[in-house]
PDB file of C-alpha atoms in Angstrom:
ATOM      1  CA  MET A   1     -21.969 -25.420 -30.189  1.00  0.00           C
ATOM      2  CA  LEU A   2     -20.309 -28.469 -28.630  1.00  0.00           C
ATOM      3  CA  PRO A   3     -19.844 -28.261 -24.833  1.00  0.00           C
ATOM      4  CA  VAL A   4     -16.068 -28.574 -25.148  1.00  0.00           C
ATOM      5  CA  MET A   5     -15.991 -25.655 -27.599  1.00  0.00           C
ATOM      6  CA  THR A   6     -18.249 -23.586 -25.332  1.00  0.00           C
ATOM      7  CA  ALA A   7     -15.914 -24.194 -22.409  1.00  0.00           C
ATOM      8  CA  ALA A   8     -12.840 -23.359 -24.481  1.00  0.00           C
ATOM      9  CA  LEU A   9     -14.435 -20.177 -25.828  1.00  0.00           C
ATOM     10  CA  SER A  10     -15.398 -18.931 -22.354  1.00  0.00           C
ATOM     11  CA  GLY A  11     -11.884 -19.726 -21.167  1.00  0.00           C
ATOM     12  CA  ALA A  12     -10.281 -17.858 -24.062  1.00  0.00           C
ATOM     13  CA  LEU A  13     -12.423 -14.780 -23.385  1.00  0.00           C
ATOM     14  CA  ALA A  14     -11.667 -14.892 -19.655  1.00  0.00           C
ATOM     15  CA  TYR A  15      -7.912 -15.136 -20.168  1.00  0.00           C
ATOM     16  CA  GLN A  16      -8.026 -12.401 -22.799  1.00  0.00           C
ATOM     17  CA  ALA A  17      -9.680 -10.196 -20.166  1.00  0.00           C
ATOM     18  CA  THR A  18      -6.808 -11.041 -17.822  1.00  0.00           C
ATOM     19  CA  VAL A  19      -4.249 -10.109 -20.486  1.00  0.00           C
ATOM     20  CA  ASP A  20      -6.035  -6.789 -21.040  1.00  0.00           C
ATOM     21  CA  GLU A  21      -6.057  -6.101 -17.303  1.00  0.00           C
ATOM     22  CA  VAL A  22      -2.334  -6.818 -16.952  1.00  0.00           C
ATOM     23  CA  ALA A  23      -1.609  -4.526 -19.907  1.00  0.00           C
ATOM     24  CA  HIS A  24      -3.592  -1.764 -18.190  1.00  0.00           C
ATOM     25  CA  ASN A  25      -1.720  -2.281 -14.926  1.00  0.00           C
ATOM     26  CA  LEU A  26       1.671  -2.209 -16.643  1.00  0.00           C
ATOM     27  CA  ALA A  27       0.759   0.940 -18.586  1.00  0.00           C
ATOM     28  CA  ASN A  28       0.190   2.673 -15.241  1.00  0.00           C
ATOM     29  CA  LEU A  29       3.569   1.786 -13.767  1.00  0.00           C
ATOM     30  CA  PRO A  30       4.602   5.490 -13.837  1.00  0.00           C
ATOM     31  CA  THR A  31       1.238   6.777 -12.510  1.00  0.00           C
ATOM     32  CA  PRO A  32       1.446   8.132  -8.934  1.00  0.00           C
ATOM     33  CA  ALA A  33      -0.563   6.145  -6.354  1.00  0.00           C
ATOM     34  CA  PHE A  34      -1.945   3.777  -8.990  1.00  0.00           C
ATOM     35  CA  ARG A  35      -3.575   0.686  -7.479  1.00  0.00           C
ATOM     36  CA  PRO A  36      -3.572  -2.314  -9.848  1.00  0.00           C
ATOM     37  CA  THR A  37      -6.645  -4.492 -10.160  1.00  0.00           C
ATOM     38  CA  ARG A  38      -6.802  -8.262 -10.138  1.00  0.00           C
ATOM     39  CA  LEU A  39      -9.452 -10.239 -11.982  1.00  0.00           C
ATOM     40  CA  SER A  40     -10.524 -13.487 -10.363  1.00  0.00           C
ATOM     41  CA  LEU A  41     -11.943 -16.309 -12.473  1.00  0.00           C
ATOM     42  CA  ALA A  42     -14.635 -18.812 -11.552  1.00  0.00           C
ATOM     43  CA  GLU A  43     -15.714 -22.120 -13.043  1.00  0.00           C
ATOM     44  CA  ALA A  44     -18.600 -21.756 -15.463  1.00  0.00           C
ATOM     45  CA  ALA A  45     -21.676 -23.988 -15.221  1.00  0.00           C
ATOM     46  CA  GLU A  46     -21.033 -25.387 -18.694  1.00  0.00           C
ATOM     47  CA  GLY A  47     -17.322 -25.877 -18.030  1.00  0.00           C
ATOM     48  CA  GLY A  48     -14.376 -23.583 -18.569  1.00  0.00           C
ATOM     49  CA  VAL A  49     -13.858 -20.365 -16.635  1.00  0.00           C
ATOM     50  CA  ILE A  50     -15.482 -16.925 -16.640  1.00  0.00           C
ATOM     51  CA  PRO A  51     -14.550 -13.557 -15.074  1.00  0.00           C
ATOM     52  CA  ALA A  52     -15.940 -13.429 -11.528  1.00  0.00           C
ATOM     53  CA  ALA A  53     -14.786 -10.268  -9.757  1.00  0.00           C
ATOM     54  CA  ARG A  54     -12.240  -7.489 -10.116  1.00  0.00           C
ATOM     55  CA  ARG A  55     -10.705  -5.995  -6.966  1.00  0.00           C
ATOM     56  CA  LEU A  56      -8.204  -3.255  -6.233  1.00  0.00           C
ATOM     57  CA  SER A  57      -4.882  -4.123  -4.689  1.00  0.00           C
ATOM     58  CA  ALA A  58      -4.807  -3.387  -0.960  1.00  0.00           C
ATOM     59  CA  ARG A  59      -1.074  -2.640  -1.131  1.00  0.00           C
ATOM     60  CA  ALA A  60       0.048   0.990  -1.305  1.00  0.00           C
ATOM     61  CA  GLY A  61       2.882   2.074  -3.540  1.00  0.00           C
ATOM     62  CA  PRO A  62       6.238   3.143  -2.055  1.00  0.00           C
ATOM     63  CA  PRO A  63       6.735   6.813  -1.109  1.00  0.00           C
ATOM     64  CA  ALA A  64       9.200   8.965  -3.042  1.00  0.00           C
ATOM     65  CA  GLU A  65      10.561  12.259  -1.745  1.00  0.00           C
ATOM     66  CA  THR A  66       9.966  15.178  -4.133  1.00  0.00           C
ATOM     67  CA  GLY A  67      10.276  18.206  -1.887  1.00  0.00           C
ATOM     68  CA  ALA A  68       7.342  19.857  -3.681  1.00  0.00           C
ATOM     69  CA  PRO A  69       5.126  21.666  -1.131  1.00  0.00           C
ATOM     70  CA  PHE A  70       1.856  20.291  -2.480  1.00  0.00           C
ATOM     71  CA  ASP A  71       3.000  16.716  -3.103  1.00  0.00           C
ATOM     72  CA  LEU A  72       1.235  14.788  -0.343  1.00  0.00           C
ATOM     73  CA  ALA A  73       1.535  11.083   0.405  1.00  0.00           C
ATOM     74  CA  LEU A  74      -0.591   9.072   2.837  1.00  0.00           C
ATOM     75  CA  PRO A  75       1.635   6.838   5.000  1.00  0.00           C
ATOM     76  CA  GLY A  76      -1.359   4.848   6.205  1.00  0.00           C
ATOM     77  CA  PRO A  77      -4.827   3.983   4.888  1.00  0.00           C
ATOM     78  CA  GLY A  78      -7.267   6.533   3.571  1.00  0.00           C
ATOM     79  CA  PHE A  79      -8.123   8.713   0.609  1.00  0.00           C
ATOM     80  CA  PHE A  80      -8.374  12.387  -0.236  1.00  0.00           C
ATOM     81  CA  ARG A  81     -11.842  13.463  -1.348  1.00  0.00           C
ATOM     82  CA  VAL A  82     -12.427  15.629  -4.417  1.00  0.00           C
ATOM     83  CA  ARG A  83     -15.545  17.153  -5.918  1.00  0.00           C
ATOM     84  CA  LEU A  84     -16.535  16.130  -9.431  1.00  0.00           C
ATOM     85  CA  PRO A  85     -18.059  18.591 -11.931  1.00  0.00           C
ATOM     86  CA  ASP A  86     -21.536  17.153 -11.280  1.00  0.00           C
ATOM     87  CA  GLY A  87     -21.241  17.918  -7.562  1.00  0.00           C
ATOM     88  CA  THR A  88     -20.667  14.321  -6.439  1.00  0.00           C
ATOM     89  CA  TYR A  89     -17.517  13.048  -4.752  1.00  0.00           C
ATOM     90  CA  ALA A  90     -14.607  10.885  -5.818  1.00  0.00           C
ATOM     91  CA  TYR A  91     -11.692   9.602  -3.759  1.00  0.00           C
ATOM     92  CA  THR A  92      -8.004   9.382  -4.561  1.00  0.00           C
ATOM     93  CA  ARG A  93      -4.620   8.635  -3.017  1.00  0.00           C
ATOM     94  CA  ARG A  94      -2.842  10.511  -5.777  1.00  0.00           C
ATOM     95  CA  GLY A  95      -1.364  13.518  -3.993  1.00  0.00           C
ATOM     96  CA  ASP A  96       0.360  15.600  -6.687  1.00  0.00           C
ATOM     97  CA  PHE A  97      -1.818  18.663  -6.113  1.00  0.00           C
ATOM     98  CA  ARG A  98      -1.386  22.145  -7.528  1.00  0.00           C
ATOM     99  CA  VAL A  99      -2.923  25.584  -7.063  1.00  0.00           C
ATOM    100  CA  ASP A 100      -5.386  26.657  -9.770  1.00  0.00           C
ATOM    101  CA  GLY A 101      -6.205  30.161 -10.956  1.00  0.00           C
ATOM    102  CA  ASP A 102      -8.719  30.596  -8.132  1.00  0.00           C
ATOM    103  CA  GLY A 103      -6.182  29.648  -5.465  1.00  0.00           C
ATOM    104  CA  ARG A 104      -7.737  26.243  -4.814  1.00  0.00           C
ATOM    105  CA  LEU A 105      -5.762  23.066  -4.216  1.00  0.00           C
ATOM    106  CA  VAL A 106      -6.741  20.776  -7.092  1.00  0.00           C
ATOM    107  CA  THR A 107      -5.774  17.482  -8.696  1.00  0.00           C
ATOM    108  CA  PRO A 108      -3.770  17.379 -11.950  1.00  0.00           C
ATOM    109  CA  GLY A 109      -7.161  17.185 -13.670  1.00  0.00           C
ATOM    110  CA  GLY A 110      -8.392  20.366 -11.972  1.00  0.00           C
ATOM    111  CA  LEU A 111     -10.758  18.774  -9.419  1.00  0.00           C
ATOM    112  CA  PRO A 112     -10.853  20.687  -6.108  1.00  0.00           C
ATOM    113  CA  LEU A 113     -10.255  19.026  -2.780  1.00  0.00           C
ATOM    114  CA  ASP A 114     -13.208  18.646  -0.453  1.00  0.00           C
ATOM    115  CA  PRO A 115     -13.176  20.293   2.026  1.00  0.00           C
ATOM    116  CA  GLU A 116     -11.965  23.054  -0.266  1.00  0.00           C
ATOM    117  CA  ILE A 117      -8.628  24.683   0.545  1.00  0.00           C
ATOM    118  CA  ARG A 118      -7.685  28.078  -0.908  1.00  0.00           C
ATOM    119  CA  ILE A 119      -4.098  29.276  -0.881  1.00  0.00           C
ATOM    120  CA  PRO A 120      -3.596  33.059  -0.488  1.00  0.00           C
ATOM    121  CA  PRO A 121      -1.416  34.581  -3.213  1.00  0.00           C
ATOM    122  CA  ASP A 122       2.207  35.474  -2.487  1.00  0.00           C
ATOM    123  CA  ARG A 123       2.309  33.558   0.760  1.00  0.00           C
ATOM    124  CA  ARG A 124       4.635  30.870   2.004  1.00  0.00           C
ATOM    125  CA  VAL A 125       2.537  27.789   2.674  1.00  0.00           C
ATOM    126  CA  GLU A 126       3.197  24.840   4.953  1.00  0.00           C
ATOM    127  CA  VAL A 127       1.306  21.547   5.013  1.00  0.00           C
ATOM    128  CA  ARG A 128       1.761  19.755   8.329  1.00  0.00           C
ATOM    129  CA  PRO A 129       1.617  16.019   9.047  1.00  0.00           C
ATOM    130  CA  ASP A 130      -1.771  16.393  10.745  1.00  0.00           C
ATOM    131  CA  GLY A 131      -3.195  17.885   7.520  1.00  0.00           C
ATOM    132  CA  THR A 132      -3.256  21.498   8.695  1.00  0.00           C
ATOM    133  CA  VAL A 133      -2.484  23.989   5.921  1.00  0.00           C
ATOM    134  CA  ALA A 134      -0.929  27.248   7.165  1.00  0.00           C
ATOM    135  CA  ALA A 135       0.002  30.394   5.232  1.00  0.00           C
ATOM    136  CA  PHE A 136       2.563  32.940   6.422  1.00  0.00           C
ATOM    137  CA  GLY A 137       2.482  36.669   5.704  1.00  0.00           C
ATOM    138  CA  PRO A 138       5.523  38.831   4.931  1.00  0.00           C
ATOM    139  CA  ASP A 139       5.921  39.560   8.645  1.00  0.00           C
ATOM    140  CA  GLY A 140       5.757  35.865   9.542  1.00  0.00           C
ATOM    141  CA  THR A 141       2.187  35.991  10.785  1.00  0.00           C
ATOM    142  CA  GLU A 142       0.595  32.555  10.538  1.00  0.00           C
ATOM    143  CA  ALA A 143      -2.961  31.897   9.363  1.00  0.00           C
ATOM    144  CA  VAL A 144      -4.545  28.443   9.111  1.00  0.00           C
ATOM    145  CA  VAL A 145      -6.315  28.297   5.741  1.00  0.00           C
ATOM    146  CA  GLY A 146      -7.710  24.776   6.000  1.00  0.00           C
ATOM    147  CA  ARG A 147      -7.197  21.172   6.929  1.00  0.00           C
ATOM    148  CA  LEU A 148      -7.011  18.218   4.601  1.00  0.00           C
ATOM    149  CA  GLY A 149      -9.903  15.802   4.952  1.00  0.00           C
ATOM    150  CA  LEU A 150      -9.147  12.081   4.806  1.00  0.00           C
ATOM    151  CA  PHE A 151     -11.691   9.305   4.380  1.00  0.00           C
ATOM    152  CA  THR A 152     -11.727   5.535   4.573  1.00  0.00           C
ATOM    153  CA  PHE A 153     -13.991   2.605   3.669  1.00  0.00           C
ATOM    154  CA  ASP A 154     -14.746  -0.763   5.212  1.00  0.00           C
ATOM    155  CA  ARG A 155     -13.701  -2.561   2.022  1.00  0.00           C
ATOM    156  CA  PRO A 156     -11.694  -0.151  -0.160  1.00  0.00           C
ATOM    157  CA  GLU A 157     -10.727  -2.958  -2.532  1.00  0.00           C
ATOM    158  CA  ASN A 158     -14.332  -2.821  -3.799  1.00  0.00           C
ATOM    159  CA  LEU A 159     -14.334   0.870  -4.779  1.00  0.00           C
ATOM    160  CA  THR A 160     -15.356   1.638  -8.349  1.00  0.00           C
ATOM    161  CA  PRO A 161     -12.438   2.942 -10.464  1.00  0.00           C
ATOM    162  CA  LEU A 162     -13.182   6.070 -12.520  1.00  0.00           C
ATOM    163  CA  GLY A 163      -9.759   6.399 -14.138  1.00  0.00           C
ATOM    164  CA  GLY A 164      -7.017   8.907 -13.420  1.00  0.00           C
ATOM    165  CA  GLY A 165      -6.519   7.528  -9.916  1.00  0.00           C
ATOM    166  CA  LEU A 166     -10.102   8.383  -8.914  1.00  0.00           C
ATOM    167  CA  PHE A 167     -12.583   6.063  -7.233  1.00  0.00           C
ATOM    168  CA  ARG A 168     -16.251   6.242  -6.392  1.00  0.00           C
ATOM    169  CA  GLU A 169     -18.163   4.748  -3.480  1.00  0.00           C
ATOM    170  CA  SER A 170     -19.872   1.436  -4.125  1.00  0.00           C
ATOM    171  CA  PRO A 171     -22.286  -0.669  -2.050  1.00  0.00           C
ATOM    172  CA  ALA A 172     -19.600  -3.352  -1.762  1.00  0.00           C
ATOM    173  CA  ALA A 173     -17.040  -0.863  -0.408  1.00  0.00           C
ATOM    174  CA  GLY A 174     -19.380   0.719   2.103  1.00  0.00           C
ATOM    175  CA  PRO A 175     -19.905   4.430   2.768  1.00  0.00           C
ATOM    176  CA  ALA A 176     -17.039   6.900   3.175  1.00  0.00           C
ATOM    177  CA  ARG A 177     -16.082   7.654   6.775  1.00  0.00           C
ATOM    178  CA  PRO A 178     -13.838  10.478   8.051  1.00  0.00           C
ATOM    179  CA  LEU A 179     -10.375   9.300   9.050  1.00  0.00           C
ATOM    180  CA  ALA A 180      -7.922  10.901  11.461  1.00  0.00           C
ATOM    181  CA  GLY A 181      -4.853   9.989   9.416  1.00  0.00           C
ATOM    182  CA  ALA A 182      -1.440  11.475   8.763  1.00  0.00           C
ATOM    183  CA  VAL A 183      -0.036  13.215   5.697  1.00  0.00           C
ATOM    184  CA  ALA A 184       3.572  13.190   4.455  1.00  0.00           C
ATOM    185  CA  PRO A 185       4.236  16.599   2.812  1.00  0.00           C
ATOM    186  CA  GLY A 186       6.922  16.665   0.138  1.00  0.00           C
ATOM    187  CA  TYR A 187       6.410  12.986  -0.701  1.00  0.00           C
ATOM    188  CA  LEU A 188       4.445  11.242  -3.433  1.00  0.00           C
ATOM    189  CA  GLU A 189       3.072   7.716  -3.400  1.00  0.00           C
ATOM    190  CA  MET A 190       4.328   5.792  -6.403  1.00  0.00           C
ATOM    191  CA  SER A 191       2.497   3.106  -8.353  1.00  0.00           C
ATOM    192  CA  ALA A 192       1.783  -0.142  -6.508  1.00  0.00           C
ATOM    193  CA  VAL A 193       2.253  -2.242  -9.670  1.00  0.00           C
ATOM    194  CA  ASP A 194       4.443  -5.296  -9.051  1.00  0.00           C
ATOM    195  CA  LEU A 195       6.349  -5.552 -12.332  1.00  0.00           C
ATOM    196  CA  THR A 196       7.586  -9.118 -11.787  1.00  0.00           C
ATOM    197  CA  GLY A 197       4.217 -10.371 -10.608  1.00  0.00           C
ATOM    198  CA  GLU A 198       2.344  -8.756 -13.496  1.00  0.00           C
ATOM    199  CA  PHE A 199       4.686 -10.276 -16.091  1.00  0.00           C
ATOM    200  CA  ALA A 200       4.215 -13.694 -14.476  1.00  0.00           C
ATOM    201  CA  ARG A 201       0.423 -13.246 -14.702  1.00  0.00           C
ATOM    202  CA  LEU A 202       0.763 -12.141 -18.324  1.00  0.00           C
ATOM    203  CA  ILE A 203       2.741 -15.233 -19.318  1.00  0.00           C
ATOM    204  CA  GLN A 204       0.314 -17.541 -17.512  1.00  0.00           C
ATOM    205  CA  ALA A 205      -2.761 -15.899 -19.058  1.00  0.00           C
ATOM    206  CA  GLN A 206      -1.280 -15.921 -22.567  1.00  0.00           C
ATOM    207  CA  ARG A 207      -0.463 -19.621 -22.305  1.00  0.00           C
ATOM    208  CA  ALA A 208      -3.970 -20.441 -21.067  1.00  0.00           C
ATOM    209  CA  TYR A 209      -5.485 -18.296 -23.830  1.00  0.00           C
ATOM    210  CA  THR A 210      -3.433 -20.130 -26.469  1.00  0.00           C
ATOM    211  CA  LEU A 211      -4.392 -23.548 -25.068  1.00  0.00           C
ATOM    212  CA  ASN A 212      -8.086 -22.678 -25.257  1.00  0.00           C
ATOM    213  CA  LEU A 213      -7.716 -21.416 -28.823  1.00  0.00           C
ATOM    214  CA  ASN A 214      -5.987 -24.647 -29.790  1.00  0.00           C
ATOM    215  CA  VAL A 215      -8.918 -26.631 -28.359  1.00  0.00           C
ATOM    216  CA  ILE A 216     -11.352 -24.564 -30.436  1.00  0.00           C
ATOM    217  CA  ARG A 217      -9.284 -25.076 -33.603  1.00  0.00           C
ATOM    218  CA  ASP A 218      -8.957 -28.830 -32.989  1.00  0.00           C
ATOM    219  CA  GLN A 219     -12.671 -29.230 -32.342  1.00  0.00           C
ATOM    220  CA  ASP A 220     -13.499 -27.176 -35.413  1.00  0.00           C
ATOM    221  CA  ARG A 221     -11.217 -29.382 -37.520  1.00  0.00           C
ATOM    222  CA  LEU A 222     -12.701 -32.595 -36.116  1.00  0.00           C
ATOM    223  CA  LEU A 223     -16.219 -31.286 -36.663  1.00  0.00           C
ATOM    224  CA  GLY A 224     -15.374 -30.430 -40.253  1.00  0.00           C
ATOM    225  CA  GLU A 225     -13.944 -33.893 -40.860  1.00  0.00           C
ATOM    226  CA  ALA A 226     -17.049 -35.505 -39.367  1.00  0.00           C
ATOM    227  CA  ILE A 227     -19.293 -33.455 -41.662  1.00  0.00           C
ATOM    228  CA  GLU A 228     -17.243 -34.463 -44.686  1.00  0.00           C
ATOM    229  CA  LEU A 229     -17.437 -38.125 -43.719  1.00  0.00           C
ATOM    230  CA  ALA A 230     -21.214 -37.851 -43.289  1.00  0.00           C
ATOM    231  CA  ARG A 231     -21.528 -36.317 -46.727  1.00  0.00           C
ATOM    232  CA  GLY A 232     -19.288 -38.933 -48.309  1.00  0.00           C
TER     233      GLY A 232
END
């Protein structure tokens, strides 16, 4: 393949990857606490560009008041930790928790918080800004049933996305460390997708993709004409 066609092909593939990423980000505009990713491109050795790295946005989404007792937003940095079915951990900022059939606080997908918190049946429950979870008996007696654990990373933008607002540790992010952060009960972090910015990226990537395709078509046509002339 001619070098100019190789460069154009790598460019077309890279910008198609950008288009796909933007489409994924836009599809998650309604997803609570969604962090968009951004693909960076680098110059290839043979010319053109190639995908280099994909990082999470460091910007949190805006909080929205819901009034639901187990909707929990994080005003500052940090993540909740949940336990996966295989016993390993994942991390999330998505705070729309619910109580499962065993009384555990779980994610919408049924993953329990870690440390685990169990809510006694038929009790009024209060989640406090410091993460303490208290239950009150019929006579008003208070019992602390747990405390939300928060965790942070040196470079959270390098966490590995698992889907559904979940992330896994990665060597580039560093190990999870406990964090003494605050919780906003009755609030939910919204998606951090910047609609205007994503559409601007989409238009730019589509134009670059089309330009690279046009180069490939033109080179293919010129190559065909040269072959015909050689045969003639």
